[in-house]
Coordinates of C-alpha atoms and ligand atoms in Angstrom, one line a residue:
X1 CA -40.6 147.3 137.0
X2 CA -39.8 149.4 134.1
X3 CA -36.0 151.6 134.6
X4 CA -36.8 155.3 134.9
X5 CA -34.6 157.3 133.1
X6 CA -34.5 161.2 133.9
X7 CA -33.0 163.8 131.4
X8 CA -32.5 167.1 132.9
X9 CA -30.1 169.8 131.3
X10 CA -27.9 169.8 134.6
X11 CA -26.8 166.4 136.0
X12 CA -25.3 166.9 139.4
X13 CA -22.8 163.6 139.9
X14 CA -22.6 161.6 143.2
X15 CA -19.9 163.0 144.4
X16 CA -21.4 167.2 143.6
X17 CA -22.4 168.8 146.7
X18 CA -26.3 170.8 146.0
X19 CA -24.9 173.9 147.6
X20 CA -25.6 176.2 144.4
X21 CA -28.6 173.9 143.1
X22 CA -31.6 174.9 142.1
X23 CA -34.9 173.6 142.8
X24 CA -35.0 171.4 140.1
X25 CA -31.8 168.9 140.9
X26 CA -32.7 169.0 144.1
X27 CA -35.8 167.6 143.5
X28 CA -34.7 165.1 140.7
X29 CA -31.9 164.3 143.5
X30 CA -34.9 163.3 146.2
X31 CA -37.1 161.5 143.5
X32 CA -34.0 159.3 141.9
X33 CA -32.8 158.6 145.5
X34 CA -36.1 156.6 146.4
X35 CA -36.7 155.0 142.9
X36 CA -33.5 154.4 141.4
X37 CA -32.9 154.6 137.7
X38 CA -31.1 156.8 134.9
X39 CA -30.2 160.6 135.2
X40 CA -28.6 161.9 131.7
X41 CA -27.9 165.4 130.8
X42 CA -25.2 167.9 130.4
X43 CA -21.9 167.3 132.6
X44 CA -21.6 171.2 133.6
X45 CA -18.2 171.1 131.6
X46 CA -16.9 171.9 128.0
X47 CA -14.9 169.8 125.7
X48 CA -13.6 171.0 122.7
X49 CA -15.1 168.1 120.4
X50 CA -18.3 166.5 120.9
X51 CA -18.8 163.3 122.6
X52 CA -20.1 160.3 121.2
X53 CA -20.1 158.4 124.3
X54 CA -21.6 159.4 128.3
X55 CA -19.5 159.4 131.4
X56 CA -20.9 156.9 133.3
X57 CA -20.8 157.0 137.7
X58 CA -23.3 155.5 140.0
X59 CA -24.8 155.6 143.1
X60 CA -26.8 153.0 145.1
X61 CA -29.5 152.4 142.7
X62 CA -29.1 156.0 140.6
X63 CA -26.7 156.0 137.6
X64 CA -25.5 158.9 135.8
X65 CA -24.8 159.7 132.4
X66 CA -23.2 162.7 131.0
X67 CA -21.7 165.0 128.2
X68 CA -20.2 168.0 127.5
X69 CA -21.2 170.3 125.4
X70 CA -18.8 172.3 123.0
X71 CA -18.1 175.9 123.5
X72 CA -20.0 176.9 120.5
X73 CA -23.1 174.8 122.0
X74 CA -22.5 175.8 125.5
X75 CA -22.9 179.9 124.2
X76 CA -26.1 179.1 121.5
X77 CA -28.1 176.2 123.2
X78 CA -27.4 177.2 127.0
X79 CA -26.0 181.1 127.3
X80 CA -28.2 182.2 124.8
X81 CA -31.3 180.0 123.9
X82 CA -31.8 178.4 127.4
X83 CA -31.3 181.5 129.5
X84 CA -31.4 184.7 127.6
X85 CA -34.5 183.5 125.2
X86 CA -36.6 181.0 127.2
X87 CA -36.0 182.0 130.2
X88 CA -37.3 185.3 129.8
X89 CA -39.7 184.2 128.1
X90 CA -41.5 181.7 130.2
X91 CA -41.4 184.6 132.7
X92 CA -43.0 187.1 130.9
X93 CA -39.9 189.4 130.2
X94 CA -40.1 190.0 126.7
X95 CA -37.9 193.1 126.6
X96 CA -35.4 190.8 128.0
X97 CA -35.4 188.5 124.9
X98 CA -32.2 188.2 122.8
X99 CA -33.7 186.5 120.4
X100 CA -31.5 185.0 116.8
X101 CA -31.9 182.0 114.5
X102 CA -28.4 180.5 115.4
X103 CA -29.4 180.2 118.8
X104 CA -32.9 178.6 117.6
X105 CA -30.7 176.3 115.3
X106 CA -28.4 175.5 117.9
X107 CA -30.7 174.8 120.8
X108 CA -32.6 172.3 118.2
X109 CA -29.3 171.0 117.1
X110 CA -28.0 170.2 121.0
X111 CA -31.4 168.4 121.6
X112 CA -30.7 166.4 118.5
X113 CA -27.3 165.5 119.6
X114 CA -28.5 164.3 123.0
X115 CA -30.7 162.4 122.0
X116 CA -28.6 160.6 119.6
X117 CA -26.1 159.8 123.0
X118 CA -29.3 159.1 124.7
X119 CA -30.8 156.9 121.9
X120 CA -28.3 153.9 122.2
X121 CA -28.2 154.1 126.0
X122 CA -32.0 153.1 125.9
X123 CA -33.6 150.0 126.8
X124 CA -37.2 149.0 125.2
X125 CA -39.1 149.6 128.0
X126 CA -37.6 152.8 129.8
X127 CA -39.7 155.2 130.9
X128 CA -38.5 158.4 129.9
X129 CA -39.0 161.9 132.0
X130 CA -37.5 164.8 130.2
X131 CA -37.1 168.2 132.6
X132 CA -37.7 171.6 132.1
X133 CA -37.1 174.0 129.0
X134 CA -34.2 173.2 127.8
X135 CA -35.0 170.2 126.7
X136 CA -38.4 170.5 125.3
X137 CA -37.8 169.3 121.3
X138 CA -36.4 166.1 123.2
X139 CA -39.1 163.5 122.7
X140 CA -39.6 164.8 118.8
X141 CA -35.5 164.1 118.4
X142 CA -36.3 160.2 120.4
X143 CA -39.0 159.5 117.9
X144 CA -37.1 161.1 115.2
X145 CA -34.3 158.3 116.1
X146 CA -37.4 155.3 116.4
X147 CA -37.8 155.3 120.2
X148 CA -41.2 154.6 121.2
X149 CA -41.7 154.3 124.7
X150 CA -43.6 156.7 126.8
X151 CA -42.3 159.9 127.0
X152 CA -43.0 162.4 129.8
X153 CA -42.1 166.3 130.0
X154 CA -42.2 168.2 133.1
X155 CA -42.0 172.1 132.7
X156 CA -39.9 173.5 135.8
X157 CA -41.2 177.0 135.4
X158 CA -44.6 178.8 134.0
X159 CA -45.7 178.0 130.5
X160 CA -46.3 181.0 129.1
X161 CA -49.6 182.6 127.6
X162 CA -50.3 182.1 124.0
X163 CA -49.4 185.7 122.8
X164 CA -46.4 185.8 125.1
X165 CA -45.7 182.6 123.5
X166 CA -46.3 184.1 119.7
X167 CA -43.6 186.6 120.5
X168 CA -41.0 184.1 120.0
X169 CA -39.9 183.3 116.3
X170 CA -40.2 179.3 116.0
X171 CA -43.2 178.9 118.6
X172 CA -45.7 176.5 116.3
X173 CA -42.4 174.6 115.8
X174 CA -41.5 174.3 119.7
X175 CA -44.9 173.5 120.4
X176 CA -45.2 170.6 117.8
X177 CA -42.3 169.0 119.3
X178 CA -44.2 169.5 122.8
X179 CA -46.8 167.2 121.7
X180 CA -44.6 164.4 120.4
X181 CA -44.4 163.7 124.3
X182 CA -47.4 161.0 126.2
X183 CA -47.7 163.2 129.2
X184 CA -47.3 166.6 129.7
X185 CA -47.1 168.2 133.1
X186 CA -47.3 172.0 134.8
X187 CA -46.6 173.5 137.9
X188 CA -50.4 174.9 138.1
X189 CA -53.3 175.1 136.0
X190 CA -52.8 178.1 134.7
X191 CA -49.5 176.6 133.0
X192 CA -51.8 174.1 131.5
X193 CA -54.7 176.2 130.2
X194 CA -52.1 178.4 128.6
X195 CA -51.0 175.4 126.2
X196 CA -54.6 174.4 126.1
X197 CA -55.8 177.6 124.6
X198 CA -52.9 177.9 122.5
X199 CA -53.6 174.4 120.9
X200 CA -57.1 175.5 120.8
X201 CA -56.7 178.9 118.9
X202 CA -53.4 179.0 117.4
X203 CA -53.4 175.1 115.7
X204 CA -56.8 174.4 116.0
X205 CA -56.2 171.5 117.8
X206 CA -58.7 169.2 120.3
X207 CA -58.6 169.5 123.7
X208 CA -61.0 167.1 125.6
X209 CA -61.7 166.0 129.1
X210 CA -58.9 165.4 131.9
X211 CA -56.3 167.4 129.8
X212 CA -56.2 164.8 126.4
X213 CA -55.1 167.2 123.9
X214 CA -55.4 166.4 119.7
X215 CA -52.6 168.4 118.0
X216 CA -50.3 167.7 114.8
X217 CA -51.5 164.0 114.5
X218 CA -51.1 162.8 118.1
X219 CA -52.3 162.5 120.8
X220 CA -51.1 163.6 125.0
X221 CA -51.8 164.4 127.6
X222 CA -51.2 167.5 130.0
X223 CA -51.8 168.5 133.8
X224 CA -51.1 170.1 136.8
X225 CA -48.3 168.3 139.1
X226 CA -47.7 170.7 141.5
X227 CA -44.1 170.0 142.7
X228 CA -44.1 169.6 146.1
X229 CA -40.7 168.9 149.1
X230 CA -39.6 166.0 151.4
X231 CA -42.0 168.0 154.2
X232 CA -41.1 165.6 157.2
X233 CA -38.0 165.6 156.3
X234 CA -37.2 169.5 156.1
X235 CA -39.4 169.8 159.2
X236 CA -37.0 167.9 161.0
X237 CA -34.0 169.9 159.8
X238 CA -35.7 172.9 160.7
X239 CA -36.3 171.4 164.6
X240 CA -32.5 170.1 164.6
X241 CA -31.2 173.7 163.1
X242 CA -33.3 175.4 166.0
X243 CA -30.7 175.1 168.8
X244 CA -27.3 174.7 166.7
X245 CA -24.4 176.7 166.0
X246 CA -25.6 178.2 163.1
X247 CA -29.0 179.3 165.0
X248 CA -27.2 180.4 168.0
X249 CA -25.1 182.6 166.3
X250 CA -27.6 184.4 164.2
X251 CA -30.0 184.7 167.2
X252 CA -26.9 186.0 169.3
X253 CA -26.7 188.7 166.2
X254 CA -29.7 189.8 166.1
X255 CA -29.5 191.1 169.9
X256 CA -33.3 190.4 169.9
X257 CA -34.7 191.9 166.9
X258 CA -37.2 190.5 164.3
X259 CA -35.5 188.8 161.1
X260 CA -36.9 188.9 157.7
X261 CA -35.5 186.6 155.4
X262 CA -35.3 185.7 151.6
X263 CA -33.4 182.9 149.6
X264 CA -33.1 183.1 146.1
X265 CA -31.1 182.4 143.5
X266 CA -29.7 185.9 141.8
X267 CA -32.1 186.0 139.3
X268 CA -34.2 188.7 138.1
X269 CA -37.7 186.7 137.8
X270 CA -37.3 186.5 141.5
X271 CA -37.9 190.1 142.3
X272 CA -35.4 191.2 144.8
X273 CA -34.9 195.0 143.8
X274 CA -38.8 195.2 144.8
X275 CA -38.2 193.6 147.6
X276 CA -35.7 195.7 148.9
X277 CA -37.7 198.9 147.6
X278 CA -40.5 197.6 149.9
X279 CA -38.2 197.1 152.6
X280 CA -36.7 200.9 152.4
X281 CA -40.3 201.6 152.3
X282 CA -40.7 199.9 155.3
X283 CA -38.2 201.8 157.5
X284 CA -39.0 205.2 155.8
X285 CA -42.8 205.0 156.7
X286 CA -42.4 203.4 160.0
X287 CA -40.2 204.2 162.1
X288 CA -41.2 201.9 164.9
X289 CA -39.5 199.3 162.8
X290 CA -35.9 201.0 162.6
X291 CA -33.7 199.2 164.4
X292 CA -35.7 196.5 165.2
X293 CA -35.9 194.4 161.8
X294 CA -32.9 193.1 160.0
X295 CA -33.6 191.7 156.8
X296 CA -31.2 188.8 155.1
X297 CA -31.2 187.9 151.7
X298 CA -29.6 185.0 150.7
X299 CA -28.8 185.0 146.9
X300 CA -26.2 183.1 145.7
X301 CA -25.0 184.3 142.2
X302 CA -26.6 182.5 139.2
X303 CA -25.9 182.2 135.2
X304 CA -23.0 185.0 136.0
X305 CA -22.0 184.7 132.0
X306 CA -25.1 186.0 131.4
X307 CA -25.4 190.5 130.5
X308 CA -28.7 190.5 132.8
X309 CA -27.2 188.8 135.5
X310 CA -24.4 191.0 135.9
X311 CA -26.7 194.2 135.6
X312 CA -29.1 192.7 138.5
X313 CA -26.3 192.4 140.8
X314 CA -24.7 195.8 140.2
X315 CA -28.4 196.7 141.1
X316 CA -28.8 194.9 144.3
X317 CA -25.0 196.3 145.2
X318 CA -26.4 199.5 144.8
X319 CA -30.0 199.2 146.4
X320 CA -28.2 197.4 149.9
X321 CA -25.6 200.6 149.8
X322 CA -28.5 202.8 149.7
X323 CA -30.6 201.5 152.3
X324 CA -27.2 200.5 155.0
X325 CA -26.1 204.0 154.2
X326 CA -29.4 205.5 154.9
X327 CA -30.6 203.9 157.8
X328 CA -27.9 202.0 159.8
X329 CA -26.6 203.2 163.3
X330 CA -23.8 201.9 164.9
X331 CA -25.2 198.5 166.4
X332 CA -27.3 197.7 163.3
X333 CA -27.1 197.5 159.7
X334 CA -30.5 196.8 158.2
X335 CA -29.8 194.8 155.0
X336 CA -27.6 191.5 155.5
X337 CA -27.4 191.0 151.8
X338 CA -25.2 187.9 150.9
X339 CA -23.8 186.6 148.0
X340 CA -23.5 182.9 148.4
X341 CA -24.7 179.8 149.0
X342 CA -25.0 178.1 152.3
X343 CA -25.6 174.1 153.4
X344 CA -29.3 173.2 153.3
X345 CA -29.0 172.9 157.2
X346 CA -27.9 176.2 157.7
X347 CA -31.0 177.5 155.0
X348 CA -32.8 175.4 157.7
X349 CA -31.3 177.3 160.7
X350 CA -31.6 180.5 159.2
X351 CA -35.5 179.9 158.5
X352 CA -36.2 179.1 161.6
X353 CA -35.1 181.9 162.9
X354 CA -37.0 184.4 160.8
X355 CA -39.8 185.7 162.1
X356 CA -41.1 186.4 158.3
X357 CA -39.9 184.5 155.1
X358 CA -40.3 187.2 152.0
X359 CA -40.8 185.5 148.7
X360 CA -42.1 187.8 146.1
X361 CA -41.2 186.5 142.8
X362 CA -42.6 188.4 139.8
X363 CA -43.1 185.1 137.9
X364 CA -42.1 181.7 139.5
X365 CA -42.7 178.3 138.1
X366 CA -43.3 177.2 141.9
X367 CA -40.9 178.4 144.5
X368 CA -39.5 175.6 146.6
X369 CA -37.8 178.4 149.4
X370 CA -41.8 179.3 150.1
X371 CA -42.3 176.1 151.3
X372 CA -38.9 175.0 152.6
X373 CA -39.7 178.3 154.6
X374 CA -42.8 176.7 156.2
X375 CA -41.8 173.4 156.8
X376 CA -38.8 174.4 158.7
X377 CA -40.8 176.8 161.1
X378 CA -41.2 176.1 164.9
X379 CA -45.0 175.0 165.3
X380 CA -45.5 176.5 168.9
X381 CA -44.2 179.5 167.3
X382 CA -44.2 179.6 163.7
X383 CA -43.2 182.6 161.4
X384 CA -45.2 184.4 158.7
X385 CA -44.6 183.4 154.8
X386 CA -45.1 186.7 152.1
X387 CA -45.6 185.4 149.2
X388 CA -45.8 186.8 145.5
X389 CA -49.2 185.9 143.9
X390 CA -47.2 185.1 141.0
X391 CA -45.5 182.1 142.8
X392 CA -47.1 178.8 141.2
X393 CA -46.6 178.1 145.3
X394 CA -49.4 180.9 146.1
X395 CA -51.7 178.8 144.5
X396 CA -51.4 176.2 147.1
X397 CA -50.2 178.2 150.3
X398 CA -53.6 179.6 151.5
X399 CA -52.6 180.5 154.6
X400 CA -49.8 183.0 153.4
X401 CA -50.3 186.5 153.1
X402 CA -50.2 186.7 149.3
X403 CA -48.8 190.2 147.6
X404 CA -48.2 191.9 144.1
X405 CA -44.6 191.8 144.6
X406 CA -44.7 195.0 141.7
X407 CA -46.5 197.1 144.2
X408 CA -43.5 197.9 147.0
X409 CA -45.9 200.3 149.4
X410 CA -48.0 197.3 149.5
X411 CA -45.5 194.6 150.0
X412 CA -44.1 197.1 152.9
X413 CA -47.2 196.8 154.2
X414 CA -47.8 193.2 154.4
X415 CA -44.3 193.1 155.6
X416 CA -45.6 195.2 158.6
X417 CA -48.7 193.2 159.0
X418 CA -46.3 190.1 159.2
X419 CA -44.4 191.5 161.8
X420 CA -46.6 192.6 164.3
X421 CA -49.0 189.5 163.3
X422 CA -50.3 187.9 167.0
X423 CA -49.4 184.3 167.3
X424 CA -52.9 182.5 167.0
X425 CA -53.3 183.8 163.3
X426 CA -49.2 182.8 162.6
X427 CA -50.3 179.2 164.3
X428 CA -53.4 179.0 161.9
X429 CA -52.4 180.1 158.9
X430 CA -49.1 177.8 159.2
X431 CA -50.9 174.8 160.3
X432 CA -53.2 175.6 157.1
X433 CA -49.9 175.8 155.1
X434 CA -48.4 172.9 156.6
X435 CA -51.5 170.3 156.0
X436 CA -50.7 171.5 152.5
X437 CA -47.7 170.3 152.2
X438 CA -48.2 166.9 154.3
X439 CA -50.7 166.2 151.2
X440 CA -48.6 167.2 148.1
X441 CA -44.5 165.7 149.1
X442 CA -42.0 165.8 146.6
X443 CA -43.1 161.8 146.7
X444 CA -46.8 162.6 145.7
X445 CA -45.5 164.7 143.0
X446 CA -43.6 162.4 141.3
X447 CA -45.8 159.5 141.9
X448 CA -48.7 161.0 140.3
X449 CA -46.4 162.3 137.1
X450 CA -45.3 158.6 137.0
X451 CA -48.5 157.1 137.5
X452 CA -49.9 159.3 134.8
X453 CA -46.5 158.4 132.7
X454 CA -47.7 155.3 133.1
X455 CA -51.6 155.0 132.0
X456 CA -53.0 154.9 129.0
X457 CA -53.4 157.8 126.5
X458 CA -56.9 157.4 124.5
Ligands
GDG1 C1 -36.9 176.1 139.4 C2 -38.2 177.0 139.1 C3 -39.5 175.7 140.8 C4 -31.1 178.3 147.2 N1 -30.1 178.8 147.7 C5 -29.4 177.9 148.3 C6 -30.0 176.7 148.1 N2 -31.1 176.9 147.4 C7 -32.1 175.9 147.0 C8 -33.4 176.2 147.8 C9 -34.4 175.5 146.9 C10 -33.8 175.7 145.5 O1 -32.4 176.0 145.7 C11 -34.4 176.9 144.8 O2 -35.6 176.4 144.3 P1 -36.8 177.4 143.8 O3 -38.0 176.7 143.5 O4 -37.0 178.5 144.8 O5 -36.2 178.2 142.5 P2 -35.4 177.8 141.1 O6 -34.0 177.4 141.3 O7 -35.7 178.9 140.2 O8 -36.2 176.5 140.5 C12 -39.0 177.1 140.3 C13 -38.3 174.8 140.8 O9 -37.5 174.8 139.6 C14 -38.7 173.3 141.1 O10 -39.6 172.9 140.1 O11 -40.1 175.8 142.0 O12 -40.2 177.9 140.1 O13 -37.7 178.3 138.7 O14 -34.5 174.1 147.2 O15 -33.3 175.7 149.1 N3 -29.6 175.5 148.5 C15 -28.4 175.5 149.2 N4 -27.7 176.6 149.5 C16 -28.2 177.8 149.0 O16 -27.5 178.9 149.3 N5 -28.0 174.3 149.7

């Protein structure tokens, strides 16, 4: 069988706990573990001259290979290109965009750099699977170097639409460099008819049954791979976290009120300051619910080198001041807000215990906590997932109770409706949610991207 070999900008080594991941190593992490292979990419560190050869480590059947990047690439390609230009961008922040050419120049020139490393680490018949945004010139760089064996691009979070995607200075380029790739996949099809109605009206370009797409002389394919989780395996955490300490303890805490809970990285795509809004509108509008919901948000701090980071946080200090210093008494303080990040078994614990999982992103490529959330629930008595219609997970989770996360009076009501909801509607609509996930693992997922890798390209 062909070696996979996974580039992702991140590469967390063997010995790296995921405490602080993100959804994408862990689930590069759970699809290397069961196939073996190649994961190169970034090291997380700095060196002061760029290296020519990886780090090397391995793992059962994964091997790693890294580099680091130089503080002048770290600050263009990463600080400034990755996650104050893409990111935004992708999510439909444009004010947010810090846009200059020596961050353009130096994102392309990183991606040329890897995949010089990469180039000579390569074996003839690798298949290649590049993640996410920061590494979307990648296959254009390979073929630049003569490597031509299939190339696959997966894109973490939402594509964006074409004239969000016009905004940015360089797009015709980025997206030419797209299509050097085989395969192509999304989170959801709306990810995938924004590129094909870009190729369509901004290049003129074909785009023909089953996603095959004619653009800049080649042709690729692209389609929807919804990313899904190790379901039976979560599950099972979720039933093992029910009666341990860390469940205990919150349940003890909570002295028999309702919890609503949300885990996100600190990052403002994820729409937490709505979220608390709609939970101050909450208690002021109902005050059956004061002192009888605690809310806990779980956000371990994220990119903290980056301006918008820092402002978000001074935000959230300020919105969980404002709502403890409204509404608490002496035996309850509504908003648990915490700044760090916790063993998955513990998320598990803490899931279970929540009567209502609040996810409102306002732009997510999927959202893995959404359905981390369900999986972990207690079937004779599961909880009640909110979730932002702007999720790529809302397109999946039909049995949520789906919101405009930018509307707070409305998400407060939802919340409510969550709360009181009677147990035979939380039973359906999580079985409903549940048979979703059963049918679309994080093993589907990458099975069908790989299958797909795999087939021909007419
Ligand atoms: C990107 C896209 C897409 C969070 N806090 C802790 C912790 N986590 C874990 C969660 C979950 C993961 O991190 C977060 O995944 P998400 O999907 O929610 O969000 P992003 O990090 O933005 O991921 C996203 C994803 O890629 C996959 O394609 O769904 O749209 O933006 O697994 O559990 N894990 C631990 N402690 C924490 O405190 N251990």
């Amino acid at each position: 069988m062909a070696r996979l070999v996974i580039v992702s900008n991140r590469v967390s080594m063997p010995r790296e706990r995921l405490s602080r991941a993100g959804g994408l190593a862990v689930a590069i992490r759970e699809a290397l573990n069961q196939y073996g292979g190649l994961w190169f990419g970034w090291s997380g560190e700095m060196s002061a001259t760029p290296d020519g050869e990886p780090r090397k480590a391995s793992q059962g059947r994964v091997e790693f290979a890294v580099i680091d990047l130089t503080p002048e690439e770290h600050r263009l390609f990463y600080l400034e290109f990755a996650n104050s230009i893409l990111w935004p961008l992708c999510h439909y922040r444009l004010g947010l965009i810090d846009f200059s050419r020596a961050a353009w120049e130096g994102y392309l020139a990183v991606n040329d750099r890897f995949a010089d490393v990469l180039a000579r680490q390569l074996q003839p018949d690798d298949i290649i699977w590049v993640h996410d945004y920061h590494f979307i010139p990648m296959a254009a760089a390979l073929r630049r170097r003569g490597v031509a064996n299939r190339i696959g691009f997966f894109l973490h979070v939402p594509f964006p639409a074409p004239e969000v995607l016009a905004a940015l200075p360089g797009h015709e380029r980025l997206v030419r460099d797209l299509c050097a790739y085989d395969l192509v996949g999304f989170q959801t099809k709306n990810d995938v008819r924004a590129l094909t109605e870009y190729i369509l009206h901004e290049v003129n370009g074909q785009v023909g049954d089953n996603g095959h797409i004619a653009a800049f002389g080649r042709t690729l394919q692209v389609a929807a791979f919804p990313i899904g989780i190790d379901t039976e395996g979560f599950a099972k955490l979720g039933a093992a976290a029910a009666d341990g300490p860390e469940a205990l303890r919150l349940r003890d805490s909570l002295a028999g009120r309702s919890l609503v809970i949300g885990v996100d990285r600190l990052d403002y795509s994820k729409g937490i300051p709505q979220r608390f809004e709609a939970f101050y509108d909450l208690l002021s509008n109902n005050s059956e619910f004061r002192g009888k919901v605690t809310f806990m948000q779980v956000a371990p701090i994220s990119r903290g080198e980056v301006m918008q980071y820092r402002k978000l946080r001074n935000e959230l200090d300020a919105l969980t001041g404002r709502i403890n210093g409204k509404f608490a008494e002496f035996d309850w303080v509504p908003v648990r807000y915490l700044n760090k990040s916790f063993p998955r078994q513990h998320l598990a614990a803490f899931y279970r215990v929540a009567r209502v999982g609040l996810i409102t992103p306002l732009r997510d490529g999927m959202n893995l906590v959404a359905k981390e959330y369900v999986a972990a629930q207690d079937p004779e008595d599961p909880g009640v997932l909110v979730l932002s219609r702007f999720a790529g997970a809302a397109r999946e989770m039909g049995g949520a109770v789906i919101v405009n996360p930018y509307d707070p009076e409305h998400l407060a009501e939802a919340l409510a409706r969550a709360l009181k909801m009677p147990l035979e509607e939380r039973a359906q609509r999580w079985r409903y949610n549940m048979d979703v996930l059963r049918n679309n693992t994080i093993t589907h997922w990458r099975e069908r991207f790989l299958k797909a890798l795999n087939g021909p390209v007419s």
